[in-house]
PDB file of C-alpha atoms in Angstrom:
ATOM      1  CA  UNK A1401       0.000   0.000   0.000  1.00  0.00           C
ATOM      2  CA  UNK A1402       1.745   3.144  -1.220  1.00  0.00           C
ATOM      3  CA  UNK A1403       1.814   6.049   1.170  1.00  0.00           C
ATOM      4  CA  UNK A1404       1.817   9.716   0.263  1.00  0.00           C
ATOM      5  CA  UNK A1405       4.517  10.573  -2.253  1.00  0.00           C
ATOM      6  CA  UNK A1406       5.879  13.987  -3.207  1.00  0.00           C
ATOM      7  CA  UNK A1407       8.185  15.273  -5.907  1.00  0.00           C
ATOM      8  CA  UNK A1408      10.729  16.646  -6.196  1.00  0.00           C
ATOM      9  CA  UNK A1409      12.496  16.034  -2.871  1.00  0.00           C
ATOM     10  CA  UNK A1410      14.596  19.193  -3.115  1.00  0.00           C
ATOM     11  CA  UNK A1411      14.409  22.307  -5.248  1.00  0.00           C
ATOM     12  CA  UNK A1412      16.443  25.504  -5.565  1.00  0.00           C
ATOM     13  CA  UNK A1413      14.901  28.595  -7.170  1.00  0.00           C
ATOM     14  CA  UNK A1414      15.697  32.304  -7.343  1.00  0.00           C
ATOM     15  CA  UNK A1415      13.496  35.196  -6.300  1.00  0.00           C
ATOM     16  CA  UNK A1416      10.719  35.977  -8.737  1.00  0.00           C
ATOM     17  CA  UNK A1417      10.595  32.512 -10.250  1.00  0.00           C
ATOM     18  CA  UNK A1418       7.662  30.136 -10.173  1.00  0.00           C
ATOM     19  CA  UNK A1419       7.605  26.587  -8.786  1.00  0.00           C
ATOM     20  CA  UNK A1420       5.295  23.568  -9.029  1.00  0.00           C
ATOM     21  CA  UNK A1421       5.303  20.813  -6.435  1.00  0.00           C
ATOM     22  CA  UNK A1422       3.492  17.512  -6.837  1.00  0.00           C
ATOM     23  CA  UNK A1423       1.750  15.088  -4.521  1.00  0.00           C
ATOM     24  CA  UNK A1424       0.157  11.659  -4.895  1.00  0.00           C
ATOM     25  CA  UNK A1425      -2.173  10.743  -2.026  1.00  0.00           C
ATOM     26  CA  UNK A1426      -2.221   7.496  -0.108  1.00  0.00           C
ATOM     27  CA  UNK A1427      -4.108   4.792  -1.973  1.00  0.00           C
ATOM     28  CA  UNK A1428      -7.860   5.182  -1.418  1.00  0.00           C
ATOM     29  CA  UNK A1429      -7.666   8.764  -0.180  1.00  0.00           C
ATOM     30  CA  UNK A1430      -9.591  11.554  -1.929  1.00  0.00           C
ATOM     31  CA  UNK A1431      -8.552  14.722  -0.092  1.00  0.00           C
ATOM     32  CA  UNK A1432      -5.214  16.511  -0.246  1.00  0.00           C
ATOM     33  CA  UNK A1433      -3.986  19.273   2.042  1.00  0.00           C
ATOM     34  CA  UNK A1434      -0.831  21.328   1.644  1.00  0.00           C
ATOM     35  CA  UNK A1435       1.246  22.728   4.496  1.00  0.00           C
ATOM     36  CA  UNK A1436       4.312  24.971   4.713  1.00  0.00           C
ATOM     37  CA  UNK A1437       6.820  24.163   7.451  1.00  0.00           C
ATOM     38  CA  UNK A1438       9.505  26.755   8.125  1.00  0.00           C
ATOM     39  CA  UNK A1439      12.644  25.624   9.923  1.00  0.00           C
ATOM     40  CA  UNK A1440      11.979  24.947  13.599  1.00  0.00           C
ATOM     41  CA  UNK A1441       8.237  25.521  13.339  1.00  0.00           C
ATOM     42  CA  UNK A1442       5.077  23.484  13.030  1.00  0.00           C
ATOM     43  CA  UNK A1443       3.316  22.986   9.694  1.00  0.00           C
ATOM     44  CA  UNK A1444       1.117  25.897   8.572  1.00  0.00           C
ATOM     45  CA  UNK A1445      -2.028  25.058   6.603  1.00  0.00           C
ATOM     46  CA  UNK A1446      -2.062  26.441   3.041  1.00  0.00           C
ATOM     47  CA  UNK A1447      -5.184  24.892   1.484  1.00  0.00           C
ATOM     48  CA  UNK A1448      -7.150  21.687   0.993  1.00  0.00           C
ATOM     49  CA  UNK A1449      -8.537  20.093  -2.165  1.00  0.00           C
ATOM     50  CA  UNK A1450     -11.459  17.712  -2.527  1.00  0.00           C
ATOM     51  CA  UNK A1451     -13.312  16.760  -5.707  1.00  0.00           C
ATOM     52  CA  UNK A1452     -10.901  18.969  -7.661  1.00  0.00           C
ATOM     53  CA  UNK A1453     -12.055  22.065  -5.767  1.00  0.00           C
ATOM     54  CA  UNK A1454     -10.292  24.174  -3.137  1.00  0.00           C
ATOM     55  CA  UNK A1455     -12.351  23.410  -0.031  1.00  0.00           C
ATOM     56  CA  UNK A1456     -10.693  25.744   2.441  1.00  0.00           C
ATOM     57  CA  UNK A1457      -7.663  28.011   2.638  1.00  0.00           C
ATOM     58  CA  UNK A1458      -5.275  29.259   5.267  1.00  0.00           C
ATOM     59  CA  UNK A1459      -3.673  32.699   5.543  1.00  0.00           C
ATOM     60  CA  UNK A1460      -1.521  32.532   2.427  1.00  0.00           C
ATOM     61  CA  UNK A1461      -1.489  35.047  -0.461  1.00  0.00           C
ATOM     62  CA  UNK A1462      -2.863  34.374  -3.911  1.00  0.00           C
ATOM     63  CA  UNK A1463       0.684  33.639  -5.102  1.00  0.00           C
ATOM     64  CA  UNK A1464      -0.032  30.188  -3.688  1.00  0.00           C
ATOM     65  CA  UNK A1465      -2.415  28.207  -5.852  1.00  0.00           C
ATOM     66  CA  UNK A1466      -3.214  24.584  -6.373  1.00  0.00           C
ATOM     67  CA  UNK A1467      -4.959  21.990  -8.394  1.00  0.00           C
ATOM     68  CA  UNK A1468      -6.356  18.522  -7.893  1.00  0.00           C
ATOM     69  CA  UNK A1469      -6.653  16.036 -10.728  1.00  0.00           C
ATOM     70  CA  UNK A1470      -9.322  13.367 -11.320  1.00  0.00           C
ATOM     71  CA  UNK A1471      -6.946  10.721  -9.920  1.00  0.00           C
ATOM     72  CA  UNK A1472      -6.793  12.769  -6.661  1.00  0.00           C
ATOM     73  CA  UNK A1473      -3.163  13.789  -7.126  1.00  0.00           C
ATOM     74  CA  UNK A1474      -2.423  17.448  -6.555  1.00  0.00           C
ATOM     75  CA  UNK A1475      -0.070  20.275  -7.432  1.00  0.00           C
ATOM     76  CA  UNK A1476       0.994  23.309  -5.438  1.00  0.00           C
ATOM     77  CA  UNK A1477       2.108  26.335  -7.455  1.00  0.00           C
ATOM     78  CA  UNK A1478       3.909  29.330  -6.020  1.00  0.00           C
ATOM     79  CA  UNK A1479       4.459  32.424  -8.195  1.00  0.00           C
ATOM     80  CA  UNK A1480       6.844  35.343  -7.731  1.00  0.00           C
ATOM     81  CA  UNK A1481       8.942  33.490  -5.178  1.00  0.00           C
ATOM     82  CA  UNK A1482      10.249  35.367  -2.160  1.00  0.00           C
ATOM     83  CA  UNK A1483      13.168  34.458   0.097  1.00  0.00           C
ATOM     84  CA  UNK A1484      10.623  33.821   2.846  1.00  0.00           C
ATOM     85  CA  UNK A1485       9.027  31.049   0.803  1.00  0.00           C
ATOM     86  CA  UNK A1486      12.015  28.830   1.613  1.00  0.00           C
ATOM     87  CA  UNK A1487      10.559  25.952   3.626  1.00  0.00           C
ATOM     88  CA  UNK A1488       9.564  22.307   3.647  1.00  0.00           C
ATOM     89  CA  UNK A1489       6.276  21.877   1.777  1.00  0.00           C
ATOM     90  CA  UNK A1490       4.220  18.984   3.036  1.00  0.00           C
ATOM     91  CA  UNK A1491       1.311  17.229   1.431  1.00  0.00           C
ATOM     92  CA  UNK A1492      -1.165  15.283   3.563  1.00  0.00           C
ATOM     93  CA  UNK A1493      -3.960  13.047   2.337  1.00  0.00           C
ATOM     94  CA  UNK A1494      -7.148  11.849   3.978  1.00  0.00           C
ATOM     95  CA  UNK A1495     -10.492  10.261   3.191  1.00  0.00           C
ATOM     96  CA  UNK A1496     -13.316  12.754   3.556  1.00  0.00           C
ATOM     97  CA  UNK A1497     -15.952  10.243   4.618  1.00  0.00           C
ATOM     98  CA  UNK A1498     -13.849   8.905   7.494  1.00  0.00           C
ATOM     99  CA  UNK A1499     -13.038  12.347   8.816  1.00  0.00           C
ATOM    100  CA  UNK A1500      -9.940  13.955  10.004  1.00  0.00           C
ATOM    101  CA  UNK A1501      -6.967  11.603  10.012  1.00  0.00           C
ATOM    102  CA  UNK A1502      -4.256  12.923   7.714  1.00  0.00           C
ATOM    103  CA  UNK A1503      -1.152  11.115   6.539  1.00  0.00           C
ATOM    104  CA  UNK A1504       1.845  13.168   5.482  1.00  0.00           C
ATOM    105  CA  UNK A1505       4.335  12.719   2.689  1.00  0.00           C
ATOM    106  CA  UNK A1506       8.095  13.270   3.123  1.00  0.00           C
ATOM    107  CA  UNK A1507       7.895  16.834   1.839  1.00  0.00           C
ATOM    108  CA  UNK A1508       9.662  18.951  -0.751  1.00  0.00           C
ATOM    109  CA  UNK A1509      12.386  21.221   0.556  1.00  0.00           C
ATOM    110  CA  UNK A1510      12.371  24.508  -1.367  1.00  0.00           C
ATOM    111  CA  UNK A1511      15.250  26.944  -1.149  1.00  0.00           C
ATOM    112  CA  UNK A1512      14.781  30.405  -2.664  1.00  0.00           C
ATOM    113  CA  UNK A1513      17.986  32.354  -3.298  1.00  0.00           C
TER     114      UNK A1513
ATOM    115  CA  UNK B 578      -7.392  33.654  15.675  1.00  0.00           C
ATOM    116  CA  UNK B 579      -7.121  29.934  16.197  1.00  0.00           C
ATOM    117  CA  UNK B 580      -4.001  28.908  18.043  1.00  0.00           C
ATOM    118  CA  UNK B 581      -2.316  25.849  19.545  1.00  0.00           C
ATOM    119  CA  UNK B 582       0.390  26.348  22.168  1.00  0.00           C
ATOM    120  CA  UNK B 583       2.808  23.550  22.936  1.00  0.00           C
ATOM    121  CA  UNK B 584       5.217  23.112  25.874  1.00  0.00           C
ATOM    122  CA  UNK B 585       8.027  22.500  26.434  1.00  0.00           C
ATOM    123  CA  UNK B 586       9.910  23.397  23.273  1.00  0.00           C
ATOM    124  CA  UNK B 587      12.766  21.076  24.276  1.00  0.00           C
ATOM    125  CA  UNK B 588      12.682  18.062  26.584  1.00  0.00           C
ATOM    126  CA  UNK B 589      15.600  15.870  27.620  1.00  0.00           C
ATOM    127  CA  UNK B 590      15.039  12.614  29.541  1.00  0.00           C
ATOM    128  CA  UNK B 591      17.029   9.547  30.510  1.00  0.00           C
ATOM    129  CA  UNK B 592      16.239   6.295  28.763  1.00  0.00           C
ATOM    130  CA  UNK B 593      13.472   4.525  30.646  1.00  0.00           C
ATOM    131  CA  UNK B 594      11.992   7.700  32.109  1.00  0.00           C
ATOM    132  CA  UNK B 595       8.632   9.175  31.085  1.00  0.00           C
ATOM    133  CA  UNK B 596       8.131  12.231  28.884  1.00  0.00           C
ATOM    134  CA  UNK B 597       5.105  14.538  28.964  1.00  0.00           C
ATOM    135  CA  UNK B 598       4.238  17.167  26.364  1.00  0.00           C
ATOM    136  CA  UNK B 599       1.346  19.566  26.919  1.00  0.00           C
ATOM    137  CA  UNK B 600      -0.802  21.577  24.505  1.00  0.00           C
ATOM    138  CA  UNK B 601      -3.614  24.075  24.778  1.00  0.00           C
ATOM    139  CA  UNK B 602      -5.963  25.164  22.009  1.00  0.00           C
ATOM    140  CA  UNK B 603      -8.142  28.221  21.525  1.00  0.00           C
ATOM    141  CA  UNK B 604     -10.952  27.111  19.180  1.00  0.00           C
ATOM    142  CA  UNK B 605     -13.682  25.522  21.299  1.00  0.00           C
ATOM    143  CA  UNK B 606     -15.121  23.914  18.145  1.00  0.00           C
ATOM    144  CA  UNK B 607     -12.034  21.690  17.791  1.00  0.00           C
ATOM    145  CA  UNK B 608     -12.924  18.049  18.306  1.00  0.00           C
ATOM    146  CA  UNK B 609      -9.988  16.094  16.869  1.00  0.00           C
ATOM    147  CA  UNK B 610      -6.478  16.090  18.368  1.00  0.00           C
ATOM    148  CA  UNK B 611      -3.694  14.185  16.579  1.00  0.00           C
ATOM    149  CA  UNK B 612      -0.072  13.859  17.629  1.00  0.00           C
ATOM    150  CA  UNK B 613       2.719  13.554  15.093  1.00  0.00           C
ATOM    151  CA  UNK B 614       6.361  12.490  15.354  1.00  0.00           C
ATOM    152  CA  UNK B 615       8.808  14.021  12.885  1.00  0.00           C
ATOM    153  CA  UNK B 616      12.295  12.645  12.398  1.00  0.00           C
ATOM    154  CA  UNK B 617      15.042  14.536  10.624  1.00  0.00           C
ATOM    155  CA  UNK B 618      14.418  14.818   6.892  1.00  0.00           C
ATOM    156  CA  UNK B 619      11.009  13.163   7.036  1.00  0.00           C
ATOM    157  CA  UNK B 620       7.387  14.216   7.061  1.00  0.00           C
ATOM    158  CA  UNK B 621       5.302  14.071  10.255  1.00  0.00           C
ATOM    159  CA  UNK B 622       4.089  10.582  11.170  1.00  0.00           C
ATOM    160  CA  UNK B 623       0.786  10.149  13.016  1.00  0.00           C
ATOM    161  CA  UNK B 624       1.432   8.308  16.291  1.00  0.00           C
ATOM    162  CA  UNK B 625      -1.894   8.647  18.094  1.00  0.00           C
ATOM    163  CA  UNK B 626      -5.051  10.723  17.986  1.00  0.00           C
ATOM    164  CA  UNK B 627      -8.029  11.411  20.231  1.00  0.00           C
ATOM    165  CA  UNK B 628     -11.508  12.731  19.639  1.00  0.00           C
ATOM    166  CA  UNK B 629     -13.450  15.002  21.946  1.00  0.00           C
ATOM    167  CA  UNK B 630     -15.876  12.320  23.061  1.00  0.00           C
ATOM    168  CA  UNK B 631     -12.979  10.456  24.692  1.00  0.00           C
ATOM    169  CA  UNK B 632     -10.940  11.634  27.697  1.00  0.00           C
ATOM    170  CA  UNK B 633      -7.983   9.273  27.381  1.00  0.00           C
ATOM    171  CA  UNK B 634      -6.499   6.866  24.868  1.00  0.00           C
ATOM    172  CA  UNK B 635      -3.543   4.511  25.170  1.00  0.00           C
ATOM    173  CA  UNK B 636      -1.441   2.619  22.655  1.00  0.00           C
ATOM    174  CA  UNK B 637       1.393   0.603  24.195  1.00  0.00           C
ATOM    175  CA  UNK B 638       3.887   3.139  25.635  1.00  0.00           C
ATOM    176  CA  UNK B 639       1.973   6.174  24.371  1.00  0.00           C
ATOM    177  CA  UNK B 640      -1.094   7.765  25.955  1.00  0.00           C
ATOM    178  CA  UNK B 641      -3.020  10.951  25.325  1.00  0.00           C
ATOM    179  CA  UNK B 642      -5.376  12.777  27.657  1.00  0.00           C
ATOM    180  CA  UNK B 643      -7.899  15.480  26.801  1.00  0.00           C
ATOM    181  CA  UNK B 644      -9.575  18.038  29.052  1.00  0.00           C
ATOM    182  CA  UNK B 645     -12.146  19.798  26.851  1.00  0.00           C
ATOM    183  CA  UNK B 646     -13.271  22.156  29.584  1.00  0.00           C
ATOM    184  CA  UNK B 647      -9.763  23.503  30.051  1.00  0.00           C
ATOM    185  CA  UNK B 648      -8.876  23.071  26.363  1.00  0.00           C
ATOM    186  CA  UNK B 649      -5.778  21.072  27.333  1.00  0.00           C
ATOM    187  CA  UNK B 650      -4.420  17.853  25.908  1.00  0.00           C
ATOM    188  CA  UNK B 651      -1.223  15.972  26.669  1.00  0.00           C
ATOM    189  CA  UNK B 652       1.025  13.248  25.286  1.00  0.00           C
ATOM    190  CA  UNK B 653       2.642  10.785  27.686  1.00  0.00           C
ATOM    191  CA  UNK B 654       5.454   8.480  26.601  1.00  0.00           C
ATOM    192  CA  UNK B 655       6.537   5.863  29.140  1.00  0.00           C
ATOM    193  CA  UNK B 656       9.726   3.795  29.211  1.00  0.00           C
ATOM    194  CA  UNK B 657      11.371   6.103  26.699  1.00  0.00           C
ATOM    195  CA  UNK B 658      13.937   4.692  24.278  1.00  0.00           C
ATOM    196  CA  UNK B 659      16.635   6.448  22.208  1.00  0.00           C
ATOM    197  CA  UNK B 660      14.555   5.888  19.071  1.00  0.00           C
ATOM    198  CA  UNK B 661      11.830   8.072  20.601  1.00  0.00           C
ATOM    199  CA  UNK B 662      14.145  11.057  20.026  1.00  0.00           C
ATOM    200  CA  UNK B 663      12.431  13.307  17.476  1.00  0.00           C
ATOM    201  CA  UNK B 664      10.250  16.409  17.208  1.00  0.00           C
ATOM    202  CA  UNK B 665       6.674  15.902  18.379  1.00  0.00           C
ATOM    203  CA  UNK B 666       3.762  18.071  17.217  1.00  0.00           C
ATOM    204  CA  UNK B 667       0.301  18.351  18.671  1.00  0.00           C
ATOM    205  CA  UNK B 668      -2.562  19.612  16.530  1.00  0.00           C
ATOM    206  CA  UNK B 669      -6.222  20.559  16.818  1.00  0.00           C
ATOM    207  CA  UNK B 670      -8.800  20.052  14.077  1.00  0.00           C
ATOM    208  CA  UNK B 671     -12.488  19.535  13.388  1.00  0.00           C
ATOM    209  CA  UNK B 672     -14.710  16.820  12.024  1.00  0.00           C
ATOM    210  CA  UNK B 673     -14.496  16.676   8.261  1.00  0.00           C
ATOM    211  CA  UNK B 674     -10.793  17.363   8.177  1.00  0.00           C
ATOM    212  CA  UNK B 675     -11.126  21.107   8.098  1.00  0.00           C
ATOM    213  CA  UNK B 676      -8.032  23.196   8.728  1.00  0.00           C
ATOM    214  CA  UNK B 677      -5.796  21.536  11.304  1.00  0.00           C
ATOM    215  CA  UNK B 678      -3.719  23.881  13.478  1.00  0.00           C
ATOM    216  CA  UNK B 679      -0.337  22.632  14.672  1.00  0.00           C
ATOM    217  CA  UNK B 680       1.704  23.511  17.720  1.00  0.00           C
ATOM    218  CA  UNK B 681       5.285  24.707  17.330  1.00  0.00           C
ATOM    219  CA  UNK B 682       6.749  21.337  18.285  1.00  0.00           C
ATOM    220  CA  UNK B 683       8.732  19.743  21.119  1.00  0.00           C
ATOM    221  CA  UNK B 684      12.208  18.416  20.469  1.00  0.00           C
ATOM    222  CA  UNK B 685      12.607  15.289  22.618  1.00  0.00           C
ATOM    223  CA  UNK B 686      16.054  13.934  23.425  1.00  0.00           C
ATOM    224  CA  UNK B 687      16.281  10.510  25.055  1.00  0.00           C
ATOM    225  CA  UNK B 688      19.731   9.921  26.521  1.00  0.00           C
ATOM    226  CA  UNK B 689      21.008   6.350  26.636  1.00  0.00           C
TER     227      UNK B 689
END
């Protein structure tokens, strides 16, 4: 049973560039949430996708956008990168009918120079 | 706004001793409280969770308690082992998986 997978594992970008991160949910899961984890801090909720729609959003600017595909996989896009966007980006999947339990992927570490 | 506070930020114990991590939450509508363990270079791993209709839950050496009135919940690890060394996060969420708020984390060191 495959768990949550994310790609790439590491990424280096420069200010102003755009980045796309990818996530495949745990087998059988239909909901994907994205989190940003700065060094030494807890994960911060960015947004959640279900049925290819953004279901809820945290306090992140519109530079952060996402998409969910019919196979439940998801992408996180960040435009006009800032130095402060450097962080570990985590994807978590869950099954909406069973409630709250989320399983995290290993994350993508983004460094913005 | 919604907030989860976690204490202590760092905890060092001798192997075999117990470790306790405490969290408080602000949103009274929260009814789901997971705990995650994060090792270096990895994503958070769910170790135990508790729902608001339950006051205590135990799984081998790990137990969680919840006081909804005081908005407190705690993680207890007994008979700690060196492999328990990691960062532990508490979180508070709601039925349906809506926005889960995480604490800042506790770095646990278990000394052999």
